[in-house]
mmCIF file of C-alpha atoms and ligand atoms in Angstrom:
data_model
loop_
_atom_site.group_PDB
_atom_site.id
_atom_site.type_symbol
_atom_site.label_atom_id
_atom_site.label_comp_id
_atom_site.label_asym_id
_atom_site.label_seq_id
_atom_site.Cartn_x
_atom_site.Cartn_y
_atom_site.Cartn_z
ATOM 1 C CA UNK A 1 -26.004 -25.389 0.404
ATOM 2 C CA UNK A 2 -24.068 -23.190 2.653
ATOM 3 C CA UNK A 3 -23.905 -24.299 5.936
ATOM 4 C CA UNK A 4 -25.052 -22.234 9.172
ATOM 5 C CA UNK A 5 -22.335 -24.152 11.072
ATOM 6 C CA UNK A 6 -20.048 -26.294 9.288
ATOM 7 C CA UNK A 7 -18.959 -29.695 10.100
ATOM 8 C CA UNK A 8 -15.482 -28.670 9.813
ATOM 9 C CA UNK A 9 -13.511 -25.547 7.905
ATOM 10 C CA UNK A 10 -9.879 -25.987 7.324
ATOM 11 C CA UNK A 11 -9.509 -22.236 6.249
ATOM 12 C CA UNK A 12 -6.868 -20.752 7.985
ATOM 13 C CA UNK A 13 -7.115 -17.413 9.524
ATOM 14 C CA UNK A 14 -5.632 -13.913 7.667
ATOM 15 C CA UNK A 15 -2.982 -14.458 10.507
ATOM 16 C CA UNK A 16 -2.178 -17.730 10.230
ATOM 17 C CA UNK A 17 -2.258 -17.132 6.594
ATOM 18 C CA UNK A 18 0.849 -14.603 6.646
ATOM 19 C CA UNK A 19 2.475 -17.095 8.896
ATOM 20 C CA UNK A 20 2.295 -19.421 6.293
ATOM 21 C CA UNK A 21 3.287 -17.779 3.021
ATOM 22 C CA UNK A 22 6.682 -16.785 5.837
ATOM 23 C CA UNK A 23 7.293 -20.259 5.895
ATOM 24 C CA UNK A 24 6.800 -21.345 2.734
ATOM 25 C CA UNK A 25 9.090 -18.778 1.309
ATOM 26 C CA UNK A 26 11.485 -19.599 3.477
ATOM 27 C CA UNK A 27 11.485 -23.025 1.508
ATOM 28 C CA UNK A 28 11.334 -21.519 -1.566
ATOM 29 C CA UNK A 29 15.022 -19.755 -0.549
ATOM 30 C CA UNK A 30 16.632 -22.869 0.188
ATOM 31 C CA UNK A 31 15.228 -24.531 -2.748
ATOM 32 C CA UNK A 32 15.328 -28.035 -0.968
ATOM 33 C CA UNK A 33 11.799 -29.335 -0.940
ATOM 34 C CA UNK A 34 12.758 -33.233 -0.968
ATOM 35 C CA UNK A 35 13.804 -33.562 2.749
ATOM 36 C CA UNK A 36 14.785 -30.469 3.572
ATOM 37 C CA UNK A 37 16.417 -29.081 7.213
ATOM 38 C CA UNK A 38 12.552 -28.733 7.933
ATOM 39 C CA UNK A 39 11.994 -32.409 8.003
ATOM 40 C CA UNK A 40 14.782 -33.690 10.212
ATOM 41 C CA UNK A 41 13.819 -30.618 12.333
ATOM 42 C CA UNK A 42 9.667 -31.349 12.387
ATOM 43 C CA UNK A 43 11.205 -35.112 13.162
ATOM 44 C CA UNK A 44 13.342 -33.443 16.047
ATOM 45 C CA UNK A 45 10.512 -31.341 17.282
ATOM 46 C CA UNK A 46 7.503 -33.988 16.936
ATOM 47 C CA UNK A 47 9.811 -37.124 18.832
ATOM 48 C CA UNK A 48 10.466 -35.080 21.822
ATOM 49 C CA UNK A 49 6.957 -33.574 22.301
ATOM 50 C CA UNK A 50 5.642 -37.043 22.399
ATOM 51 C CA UNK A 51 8.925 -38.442 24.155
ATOM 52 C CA UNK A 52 10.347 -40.633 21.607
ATOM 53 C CA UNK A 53 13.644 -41.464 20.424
ATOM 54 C CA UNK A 54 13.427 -41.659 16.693
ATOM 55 C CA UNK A 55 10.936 -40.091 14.352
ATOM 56 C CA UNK A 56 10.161 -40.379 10.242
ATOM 57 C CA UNK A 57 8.247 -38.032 8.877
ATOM 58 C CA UNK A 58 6.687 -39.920 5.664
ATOM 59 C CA UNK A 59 3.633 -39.069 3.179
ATOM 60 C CA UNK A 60 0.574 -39.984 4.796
ATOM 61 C CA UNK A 61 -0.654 -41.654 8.034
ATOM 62 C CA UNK A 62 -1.598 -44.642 5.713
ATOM 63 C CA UNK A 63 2.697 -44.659 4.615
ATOM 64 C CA UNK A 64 2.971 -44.604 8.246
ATOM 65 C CA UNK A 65 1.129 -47.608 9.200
ATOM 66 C CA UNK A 66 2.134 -49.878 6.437
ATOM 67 C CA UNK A 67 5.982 -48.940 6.692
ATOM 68 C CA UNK A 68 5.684 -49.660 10.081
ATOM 69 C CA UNK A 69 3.917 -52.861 9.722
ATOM 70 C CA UNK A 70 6.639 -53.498 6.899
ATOM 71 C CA UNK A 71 9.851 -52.954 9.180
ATOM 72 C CA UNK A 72 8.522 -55.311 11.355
ATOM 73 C CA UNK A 73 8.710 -58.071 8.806
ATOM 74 C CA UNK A 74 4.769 -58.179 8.889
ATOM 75 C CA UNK A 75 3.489 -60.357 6.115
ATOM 76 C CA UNK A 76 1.892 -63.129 4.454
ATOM 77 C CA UNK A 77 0.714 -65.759 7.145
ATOM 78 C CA UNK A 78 0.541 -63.092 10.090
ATOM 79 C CA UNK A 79 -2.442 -61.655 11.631
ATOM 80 C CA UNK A 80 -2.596 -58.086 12.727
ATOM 81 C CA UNK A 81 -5.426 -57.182 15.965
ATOM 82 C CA UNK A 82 -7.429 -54.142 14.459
ATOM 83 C CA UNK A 83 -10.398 -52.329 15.849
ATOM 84 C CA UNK A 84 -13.752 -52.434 13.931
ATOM 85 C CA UNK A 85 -14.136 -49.025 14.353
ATOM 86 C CA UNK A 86 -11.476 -46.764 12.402
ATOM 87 C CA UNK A 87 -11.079 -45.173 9.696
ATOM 88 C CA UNK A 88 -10.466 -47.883 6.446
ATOM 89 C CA UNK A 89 -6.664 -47.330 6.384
ATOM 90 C CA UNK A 90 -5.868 -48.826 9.631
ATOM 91 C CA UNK A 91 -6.994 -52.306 8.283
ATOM 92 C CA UNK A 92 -5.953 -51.590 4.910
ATOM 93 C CA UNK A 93 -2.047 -51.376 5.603
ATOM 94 C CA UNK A 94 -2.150 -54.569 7.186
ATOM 95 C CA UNK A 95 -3.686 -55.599 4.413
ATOM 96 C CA UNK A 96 -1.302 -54.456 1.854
ATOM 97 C CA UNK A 97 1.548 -55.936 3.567
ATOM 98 C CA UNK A 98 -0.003 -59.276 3.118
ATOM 99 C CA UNK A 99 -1.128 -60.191 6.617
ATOM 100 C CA UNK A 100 -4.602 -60.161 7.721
ATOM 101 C CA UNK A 101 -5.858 -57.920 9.579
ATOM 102 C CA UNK A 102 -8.339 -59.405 12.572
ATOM 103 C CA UNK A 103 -11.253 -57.260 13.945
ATOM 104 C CA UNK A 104 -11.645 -56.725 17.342
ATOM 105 C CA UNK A 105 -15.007 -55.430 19.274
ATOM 106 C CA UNK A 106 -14.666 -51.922 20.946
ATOM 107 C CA UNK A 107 -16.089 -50.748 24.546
ATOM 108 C CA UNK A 108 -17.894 -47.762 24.962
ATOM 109 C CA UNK A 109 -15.016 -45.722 25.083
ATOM 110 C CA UNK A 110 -15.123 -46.343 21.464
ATOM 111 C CA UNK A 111 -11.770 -47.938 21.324
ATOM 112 C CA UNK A 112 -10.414 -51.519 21.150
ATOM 113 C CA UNK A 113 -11.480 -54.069 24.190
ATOM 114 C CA UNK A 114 -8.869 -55.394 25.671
ATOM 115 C CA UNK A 115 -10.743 -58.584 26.942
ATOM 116 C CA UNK A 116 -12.155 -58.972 23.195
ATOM 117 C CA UNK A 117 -8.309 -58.817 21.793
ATOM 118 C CA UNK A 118 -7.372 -61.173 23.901
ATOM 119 C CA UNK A 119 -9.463 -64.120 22.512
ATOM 120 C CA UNK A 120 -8.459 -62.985 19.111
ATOM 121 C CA UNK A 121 -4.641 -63.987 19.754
ATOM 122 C CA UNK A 122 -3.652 -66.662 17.773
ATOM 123 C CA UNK A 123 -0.546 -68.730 16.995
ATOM 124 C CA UNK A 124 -0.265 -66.086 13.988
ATOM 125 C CA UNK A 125 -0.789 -63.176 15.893
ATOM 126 C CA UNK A 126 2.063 -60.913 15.111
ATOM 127 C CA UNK A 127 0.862 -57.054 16.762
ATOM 128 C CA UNK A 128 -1.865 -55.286 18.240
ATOM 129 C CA UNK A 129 -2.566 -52.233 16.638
ATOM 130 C CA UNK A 130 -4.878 -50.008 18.596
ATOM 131 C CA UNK A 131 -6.536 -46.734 17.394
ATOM 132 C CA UNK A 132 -7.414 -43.861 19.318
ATOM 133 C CA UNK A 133 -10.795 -43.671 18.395
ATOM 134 C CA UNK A 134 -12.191 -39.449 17.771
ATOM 135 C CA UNK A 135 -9.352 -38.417 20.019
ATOM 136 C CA UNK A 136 -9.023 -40.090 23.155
ATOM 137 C CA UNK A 137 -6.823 -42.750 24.611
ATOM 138 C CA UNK A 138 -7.633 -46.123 24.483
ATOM 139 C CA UNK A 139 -6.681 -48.334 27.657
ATOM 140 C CA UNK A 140 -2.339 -48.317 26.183
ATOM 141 C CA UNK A 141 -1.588 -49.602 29.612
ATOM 142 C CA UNK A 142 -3.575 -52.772 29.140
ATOM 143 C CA UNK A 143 -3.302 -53.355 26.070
ATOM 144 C CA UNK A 144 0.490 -53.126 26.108
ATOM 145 C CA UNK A 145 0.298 -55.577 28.806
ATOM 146 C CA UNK A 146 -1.714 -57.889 26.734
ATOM 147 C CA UNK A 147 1.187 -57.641 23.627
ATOM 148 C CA UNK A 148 4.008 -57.964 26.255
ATOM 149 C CA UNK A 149 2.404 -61.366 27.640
ATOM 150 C CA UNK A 150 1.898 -62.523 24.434
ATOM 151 C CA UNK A 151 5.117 -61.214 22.650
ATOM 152 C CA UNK A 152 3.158 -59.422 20.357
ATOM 153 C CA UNK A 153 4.458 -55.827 18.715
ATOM 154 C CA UNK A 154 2.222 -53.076 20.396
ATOM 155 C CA UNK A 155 1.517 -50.081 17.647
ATOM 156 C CA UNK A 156 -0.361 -47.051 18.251
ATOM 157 C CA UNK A 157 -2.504 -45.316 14.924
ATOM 158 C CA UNK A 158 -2.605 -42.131 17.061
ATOM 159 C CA UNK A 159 -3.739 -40.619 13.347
ATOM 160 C CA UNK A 160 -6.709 -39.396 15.408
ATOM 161 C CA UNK A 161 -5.199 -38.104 19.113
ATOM 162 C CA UNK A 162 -2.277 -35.754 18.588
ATOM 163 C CA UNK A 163 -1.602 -34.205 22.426
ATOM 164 C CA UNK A 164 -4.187 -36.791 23.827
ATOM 165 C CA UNK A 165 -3.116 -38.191 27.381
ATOM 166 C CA UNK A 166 -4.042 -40.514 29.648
ATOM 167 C CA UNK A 167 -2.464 -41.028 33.407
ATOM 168 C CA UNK A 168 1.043 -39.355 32.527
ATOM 169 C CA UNK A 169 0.880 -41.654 29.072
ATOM 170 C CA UNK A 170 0.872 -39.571 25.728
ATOM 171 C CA UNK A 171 -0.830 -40.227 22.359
ATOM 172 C CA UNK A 172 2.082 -41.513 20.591
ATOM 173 C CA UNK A 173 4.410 -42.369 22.681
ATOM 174 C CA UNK A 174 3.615 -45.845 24.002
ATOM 175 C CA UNK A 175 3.750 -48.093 21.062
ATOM 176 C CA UNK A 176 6.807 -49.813 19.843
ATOM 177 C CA UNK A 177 6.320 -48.230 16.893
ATOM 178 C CA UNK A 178 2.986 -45.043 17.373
ATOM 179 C CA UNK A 179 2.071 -43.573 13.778
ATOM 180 C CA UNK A 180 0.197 -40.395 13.103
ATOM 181 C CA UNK A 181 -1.393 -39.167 10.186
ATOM 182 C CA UNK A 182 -0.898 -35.417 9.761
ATOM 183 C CA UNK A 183 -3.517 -35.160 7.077
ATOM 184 C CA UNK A 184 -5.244 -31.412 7.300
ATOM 185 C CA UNK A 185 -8.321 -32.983 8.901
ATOM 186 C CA UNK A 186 -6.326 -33.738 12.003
ATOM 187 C CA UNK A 187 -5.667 -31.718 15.009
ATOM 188 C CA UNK A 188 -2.306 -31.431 14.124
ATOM 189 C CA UNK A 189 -2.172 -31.191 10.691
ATOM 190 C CA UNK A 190 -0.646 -29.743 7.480
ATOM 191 C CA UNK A 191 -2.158 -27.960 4.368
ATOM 192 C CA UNK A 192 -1.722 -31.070 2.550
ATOM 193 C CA UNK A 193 -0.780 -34.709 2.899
ATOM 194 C CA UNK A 194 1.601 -35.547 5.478
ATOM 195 C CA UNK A 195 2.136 -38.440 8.052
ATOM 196 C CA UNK A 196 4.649 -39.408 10.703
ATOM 197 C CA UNK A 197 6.268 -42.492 12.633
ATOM 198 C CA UNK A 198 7.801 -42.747 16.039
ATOM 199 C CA UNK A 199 9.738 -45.420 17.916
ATOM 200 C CA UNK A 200 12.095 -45.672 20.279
ATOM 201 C CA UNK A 201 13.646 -48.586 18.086
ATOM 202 C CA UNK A 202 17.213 -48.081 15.956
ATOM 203 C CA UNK A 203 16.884 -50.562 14.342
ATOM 204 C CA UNK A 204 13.573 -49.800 13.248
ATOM 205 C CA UNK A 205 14.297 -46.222 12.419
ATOM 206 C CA UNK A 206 16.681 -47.094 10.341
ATOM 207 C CA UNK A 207 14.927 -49.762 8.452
ATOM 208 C CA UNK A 208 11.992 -47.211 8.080
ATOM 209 C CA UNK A 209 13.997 -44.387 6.711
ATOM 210 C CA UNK A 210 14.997 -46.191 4.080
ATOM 211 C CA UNK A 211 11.993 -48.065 3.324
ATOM 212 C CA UNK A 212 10.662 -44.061 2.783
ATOM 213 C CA UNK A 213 13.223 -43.657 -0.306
ATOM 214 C CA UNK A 214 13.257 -46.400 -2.269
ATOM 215 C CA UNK A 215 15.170 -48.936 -0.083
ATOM 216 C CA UNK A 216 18.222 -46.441 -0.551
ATOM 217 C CA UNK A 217 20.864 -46.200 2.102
ATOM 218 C CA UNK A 218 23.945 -43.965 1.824
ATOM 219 C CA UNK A 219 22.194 -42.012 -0.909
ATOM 220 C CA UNK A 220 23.555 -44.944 -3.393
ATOM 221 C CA UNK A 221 22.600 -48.469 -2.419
ATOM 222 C CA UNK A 222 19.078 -49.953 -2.712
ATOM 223 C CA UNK A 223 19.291 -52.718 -0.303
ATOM 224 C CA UNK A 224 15.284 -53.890 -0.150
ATOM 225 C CA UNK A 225 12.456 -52.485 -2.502
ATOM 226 C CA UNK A 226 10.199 -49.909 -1.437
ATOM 227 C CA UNK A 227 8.252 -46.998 -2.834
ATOM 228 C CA UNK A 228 8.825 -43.395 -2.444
ATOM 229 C CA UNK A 229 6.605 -42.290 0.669
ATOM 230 C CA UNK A 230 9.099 -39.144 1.800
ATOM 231 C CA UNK A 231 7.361 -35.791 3.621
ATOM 232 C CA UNK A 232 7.202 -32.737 1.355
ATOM 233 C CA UNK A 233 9.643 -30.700 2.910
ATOM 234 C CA UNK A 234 6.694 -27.764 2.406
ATOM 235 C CA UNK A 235 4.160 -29.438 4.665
ATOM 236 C CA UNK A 236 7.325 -30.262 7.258
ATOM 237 C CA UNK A 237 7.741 -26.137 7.631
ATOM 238 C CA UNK A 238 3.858 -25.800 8.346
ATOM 239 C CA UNK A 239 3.600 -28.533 10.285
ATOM 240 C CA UNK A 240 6.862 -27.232 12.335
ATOM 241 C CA UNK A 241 5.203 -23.844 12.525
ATOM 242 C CA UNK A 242 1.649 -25.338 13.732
ATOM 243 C CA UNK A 243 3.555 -27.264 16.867
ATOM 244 C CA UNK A 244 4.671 -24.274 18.153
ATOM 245 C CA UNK A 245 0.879 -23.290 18.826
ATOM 246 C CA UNK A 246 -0.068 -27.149 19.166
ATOM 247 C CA UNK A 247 -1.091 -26.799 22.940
ATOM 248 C CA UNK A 248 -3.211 -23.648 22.882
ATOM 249 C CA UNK A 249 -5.140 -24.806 20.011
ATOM 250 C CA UNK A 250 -5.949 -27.781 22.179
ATOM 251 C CA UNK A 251 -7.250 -26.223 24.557
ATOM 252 C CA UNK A 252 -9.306 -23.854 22.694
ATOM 253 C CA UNK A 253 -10.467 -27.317 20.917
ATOM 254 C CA UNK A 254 -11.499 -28.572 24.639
ATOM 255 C CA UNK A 255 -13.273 -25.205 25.441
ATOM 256 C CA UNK A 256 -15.279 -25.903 23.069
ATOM 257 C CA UNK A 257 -16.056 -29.602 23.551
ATOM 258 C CA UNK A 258 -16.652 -29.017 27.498
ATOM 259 C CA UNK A 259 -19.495 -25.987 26.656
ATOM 260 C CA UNK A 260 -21.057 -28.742 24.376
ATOM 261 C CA UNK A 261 -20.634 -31.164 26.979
ATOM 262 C CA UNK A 262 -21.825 -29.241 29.797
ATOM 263 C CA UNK A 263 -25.530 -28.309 27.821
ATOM 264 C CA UNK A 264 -25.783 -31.902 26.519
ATOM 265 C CA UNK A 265 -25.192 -34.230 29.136
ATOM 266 C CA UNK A 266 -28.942 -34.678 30.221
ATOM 267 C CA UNK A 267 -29.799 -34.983 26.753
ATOM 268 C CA UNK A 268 -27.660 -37.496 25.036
ATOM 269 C CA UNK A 269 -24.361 -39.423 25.894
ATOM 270 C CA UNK A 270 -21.503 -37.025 25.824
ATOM 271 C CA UNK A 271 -17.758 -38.123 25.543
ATOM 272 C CA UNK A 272 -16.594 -39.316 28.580
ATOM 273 C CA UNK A 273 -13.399 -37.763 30.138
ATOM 274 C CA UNK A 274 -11.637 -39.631 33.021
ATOM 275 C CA UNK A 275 -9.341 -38.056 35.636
ATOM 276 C CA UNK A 276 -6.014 -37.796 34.464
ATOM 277 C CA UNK A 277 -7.397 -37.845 30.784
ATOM 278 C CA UNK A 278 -6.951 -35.065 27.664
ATOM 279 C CA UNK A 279 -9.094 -35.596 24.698
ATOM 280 C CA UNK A 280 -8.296 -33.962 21.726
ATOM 281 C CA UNK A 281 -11.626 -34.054 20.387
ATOM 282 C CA UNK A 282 -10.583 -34.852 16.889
ATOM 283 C CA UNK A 283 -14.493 -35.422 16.833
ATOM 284 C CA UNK A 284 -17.382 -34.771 19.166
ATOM 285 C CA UNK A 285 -19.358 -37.876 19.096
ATOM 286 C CA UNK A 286 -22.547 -38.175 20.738
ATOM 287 C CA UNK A 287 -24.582 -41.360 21.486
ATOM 288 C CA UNK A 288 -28.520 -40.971 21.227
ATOM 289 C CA UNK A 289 -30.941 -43.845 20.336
ATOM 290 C CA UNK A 290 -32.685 -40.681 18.196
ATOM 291 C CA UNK A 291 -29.397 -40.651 16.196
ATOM 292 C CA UNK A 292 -31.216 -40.516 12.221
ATOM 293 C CA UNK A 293 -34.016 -38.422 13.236
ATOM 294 C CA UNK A 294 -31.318 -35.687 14.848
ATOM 295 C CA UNK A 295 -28.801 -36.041 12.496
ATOM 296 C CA UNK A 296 -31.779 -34.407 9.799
ATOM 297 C CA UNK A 297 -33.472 -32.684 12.550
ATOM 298 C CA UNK A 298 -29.560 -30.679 12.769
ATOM 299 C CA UNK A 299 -29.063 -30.435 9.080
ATOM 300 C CA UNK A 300 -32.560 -29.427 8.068
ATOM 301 C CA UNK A 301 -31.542 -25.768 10.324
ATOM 302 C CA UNK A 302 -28.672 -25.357 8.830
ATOM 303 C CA UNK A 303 -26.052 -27.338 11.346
ATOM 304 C CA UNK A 304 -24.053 -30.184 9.699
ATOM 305 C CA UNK A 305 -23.867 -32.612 12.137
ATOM 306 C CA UNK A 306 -21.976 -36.374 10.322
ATOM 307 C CA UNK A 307 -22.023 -39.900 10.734
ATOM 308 C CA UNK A 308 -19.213 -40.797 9.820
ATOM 309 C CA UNK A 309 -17.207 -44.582 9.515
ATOM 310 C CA UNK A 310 -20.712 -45.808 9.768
ATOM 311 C CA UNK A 311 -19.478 -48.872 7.899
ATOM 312 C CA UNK A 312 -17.582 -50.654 10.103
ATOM 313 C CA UNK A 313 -14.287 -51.754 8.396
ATOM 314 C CA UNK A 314 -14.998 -55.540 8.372
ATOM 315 C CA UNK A 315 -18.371 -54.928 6.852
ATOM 316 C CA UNK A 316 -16.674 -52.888 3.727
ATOM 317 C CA UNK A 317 -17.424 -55.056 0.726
ATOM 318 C CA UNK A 318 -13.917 -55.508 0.445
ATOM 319 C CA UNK A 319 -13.732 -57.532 3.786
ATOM 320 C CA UNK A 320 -17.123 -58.950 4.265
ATOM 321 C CA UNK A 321 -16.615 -61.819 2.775
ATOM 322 C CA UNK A 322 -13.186 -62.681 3.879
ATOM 323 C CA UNK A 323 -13.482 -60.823 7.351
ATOM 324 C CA UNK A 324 -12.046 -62.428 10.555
ATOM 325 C CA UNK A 325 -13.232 -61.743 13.920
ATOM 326 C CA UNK A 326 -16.179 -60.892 16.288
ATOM 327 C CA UNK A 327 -17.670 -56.817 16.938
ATOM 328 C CA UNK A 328 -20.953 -56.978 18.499
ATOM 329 C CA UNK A 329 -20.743 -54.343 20.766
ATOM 330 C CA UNK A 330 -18.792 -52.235 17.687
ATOM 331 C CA UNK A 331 -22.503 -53.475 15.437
ATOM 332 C CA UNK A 332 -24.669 -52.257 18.174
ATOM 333 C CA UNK A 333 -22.536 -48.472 19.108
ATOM 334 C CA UNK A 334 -22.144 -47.404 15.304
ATOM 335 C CA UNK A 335 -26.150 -46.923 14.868
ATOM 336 C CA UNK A 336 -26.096 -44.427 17.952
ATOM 337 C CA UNK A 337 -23.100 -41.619 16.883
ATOM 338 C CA UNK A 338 -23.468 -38.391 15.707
ATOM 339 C CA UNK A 339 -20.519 -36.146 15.114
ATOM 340 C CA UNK A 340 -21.332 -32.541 16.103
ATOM 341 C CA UNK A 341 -19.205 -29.746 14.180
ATOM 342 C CA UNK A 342 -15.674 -29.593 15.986
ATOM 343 C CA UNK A 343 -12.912 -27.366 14.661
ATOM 344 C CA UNK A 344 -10.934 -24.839 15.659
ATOM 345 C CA UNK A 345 -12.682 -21.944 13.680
ATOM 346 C CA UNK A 346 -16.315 -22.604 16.059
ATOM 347 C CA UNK A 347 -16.890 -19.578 18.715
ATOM 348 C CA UNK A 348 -18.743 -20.529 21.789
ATOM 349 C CA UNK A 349 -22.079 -18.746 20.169
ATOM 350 C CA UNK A 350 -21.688 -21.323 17.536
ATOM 351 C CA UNK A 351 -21.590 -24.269 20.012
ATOM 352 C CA UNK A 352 -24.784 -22.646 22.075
ATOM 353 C CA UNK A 353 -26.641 -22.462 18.643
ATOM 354 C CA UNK A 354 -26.131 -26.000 18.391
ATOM 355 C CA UNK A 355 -26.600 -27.434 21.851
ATOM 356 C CA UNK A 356 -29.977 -24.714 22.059
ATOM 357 C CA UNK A 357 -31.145 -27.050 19.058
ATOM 358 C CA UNK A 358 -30.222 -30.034 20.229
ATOM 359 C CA UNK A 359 -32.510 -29.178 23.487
ATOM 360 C CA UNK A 360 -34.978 -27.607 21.179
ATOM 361 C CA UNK A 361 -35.484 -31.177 19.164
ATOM 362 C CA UNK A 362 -35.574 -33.324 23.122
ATOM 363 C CA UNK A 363 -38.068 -30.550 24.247
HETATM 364 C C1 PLP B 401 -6.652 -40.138 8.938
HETATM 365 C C2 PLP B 401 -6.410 -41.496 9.454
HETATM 366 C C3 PLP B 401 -5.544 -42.395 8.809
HETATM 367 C C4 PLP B 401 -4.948 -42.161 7.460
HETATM 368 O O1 PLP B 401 -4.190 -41.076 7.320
HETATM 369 P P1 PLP B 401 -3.865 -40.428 5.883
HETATM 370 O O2 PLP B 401 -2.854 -39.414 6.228
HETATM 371 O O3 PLP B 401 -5.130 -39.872 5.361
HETATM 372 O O4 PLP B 401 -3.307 -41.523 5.034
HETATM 373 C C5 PLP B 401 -5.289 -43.603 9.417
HETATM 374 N N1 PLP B 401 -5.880 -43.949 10.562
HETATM 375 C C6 PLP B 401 -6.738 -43.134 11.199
HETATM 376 C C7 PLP B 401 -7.335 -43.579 12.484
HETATM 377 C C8 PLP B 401 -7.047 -41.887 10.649
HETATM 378 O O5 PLP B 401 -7.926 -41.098 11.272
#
């Protein structure tokens, strides 16, 4: 079925398109597509927007997280803090380093609860690693107060919050180590897989650079094993092009978001946007008790609403039976979202058609 409105179309325009077979071919001249002068320059470019010292651009956001876990010496015997709501990679590269990850109840902001973390830290708590849940902030202050009290690592999977911001704080940019995926889905993403890491840590940096190659330094020695996770030097030029237009595209993303927001809030819960707070809107998540019952209501007119991470990690079969930790709040919340389309292709007659339905199915 072809959709009336899509959930999400990762086309991109004839303009951007010419834009894009420019940069490619400029890649195709140099002829270096394993970390090419692209990379180090997307790794320039990405570190100072989000005011870090040190970036790595690596293979996927899921490379990201478990490299970073992995130059932390996070392993067997540790525990990792993880929200219940994400999407499955965040607990998996905890798991695949060994430690276990330990699932943590979320407040209505949708993101971790920093009074529910704190009962989950343990004499083998190693880090905290908090997600930005659909696009906005979680509390980074408190939280990072809660690791720094406990010596704990604090680590950002800002996969989902690219340009998100919170009281002068940036997605990205408060973790020891913050790690985005810049998979296409994302608001900053490529045209194929790519992820990043940032930290204002050398030692770190270092140790992660070279856990991207092999465990190679000096282009000779393998000092510790590792897998290949390097960024195509391809997806580095798009995703260097794409930054320069980062910010507008934001906003056009939270034009969009505030015209469904403004025609829904009577209706249905509507994200929530504090002073001093940008949301990205990676997704538009609304919270009605009517959630099934819309979500076909939408579909069956041609509008294709989602739930989506509607199994909350610790209830994958993979972790049900082994799971650690305590999500009630998480259990109760996931029943009641619906993700409305949300990309950057949407006019505002698209968003009206939707929020007129919306109020059509309430009326
Ligand atoms: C997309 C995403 C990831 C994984 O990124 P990939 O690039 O697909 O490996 C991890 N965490 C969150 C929160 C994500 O949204």
């Amino acid at each position: 079925m072809t959709w009336r409105i899509p959930f999400i179309d990762l086309r991109p325009t004839e303009v951007e398109k010419k834009q894009l077979t420019y940069v490619i071919s400029k890649v195709m001249d140099h002829g270096q597509f394993i970390l090419g002068p692209e990379v180090e320059l997307l790794e320039k470019n990405v570190s100072s927007f989000c005011g870090r010292h040190y970036a790595v651009g690596v293979s996927s956001g899921t490379d990201a997280l478990y490299l970073g876990l992995r130059s932390l010496d996070i392993g067997p015997n540790d525990e990792v803090i993880v929200p219940a709501l994400s999407w499955i990679a965040t607990a998996n590269a905890v798991t695949m380093t060994g430690a276990i990850p330990v699932f943590c109840d979320i407040g209505n902001d949708l993101n971790m609860d920093k009074n529910a973390a704190a009962k989950l830290i343990g004499p083998r708590t190693r880090a905290i690693l908090c997600v930005h849940y659909g696009g906005r902030l979680c509390d980074i202050v408190a939280l990072k107060m809660l690791a720094v009290q406990y010596k704990l690592h604090f680590l950002e999977d800002a996969s989902q919050a690219f340009g998100a911001e919170r009281n002068g704080h940036i997605s990205g940019g408060v973790g020891d180590i913050s790690m985005f995926s810049l998979n296409p889905m994302k608001v900053f993403g490529a045209c194929g897989e790519a992820g990043i890491l940032l930290t204002d840590n050398e030692d770190v940096y270092q140790r992660v650079l070279r856990l991207r190659n092999n465990g190679i330094v000096n282009k000779l020695h393998c000092v510790e094993a590792s897998l290949n996770s390097r960024i195509d030097t391809i997806q580095a030029a798009i995703l260097l092009m794409r930054l320069g237009s980062l910010k507008e595209r934001l906003k056009y993303r939270e034009v969009l978001a505030l015209r469904y927001s403004k025609q829904l809030h009577d209706l249905v819960r509507v994200p929530e946007v504090l002073i001093g707070e940008r949301h990205v809107y990676y997704s538009y998540i609304i919270r009605t008790k009517c959630r099934n019952d819309l979500l076909n209501y939408l579909c069956s007119r041609g509008v294709e609403a989602k739930i989506r991470d509607s199994v909350l990690m610790p209830e994958q079969p993979y972790y049900r039976s082994t799971m650690v930790g305590s999500y009630p709040t998480a259990q109760g919340l996931v029943h009641e979202l619906l993700y409305l389309p949300m990309h950057d292709r949407l006019c505002i007659e698209d968003i009206d058609l939707v929020a007129n339905m919306i109020k059509q199915y309430f009326h």
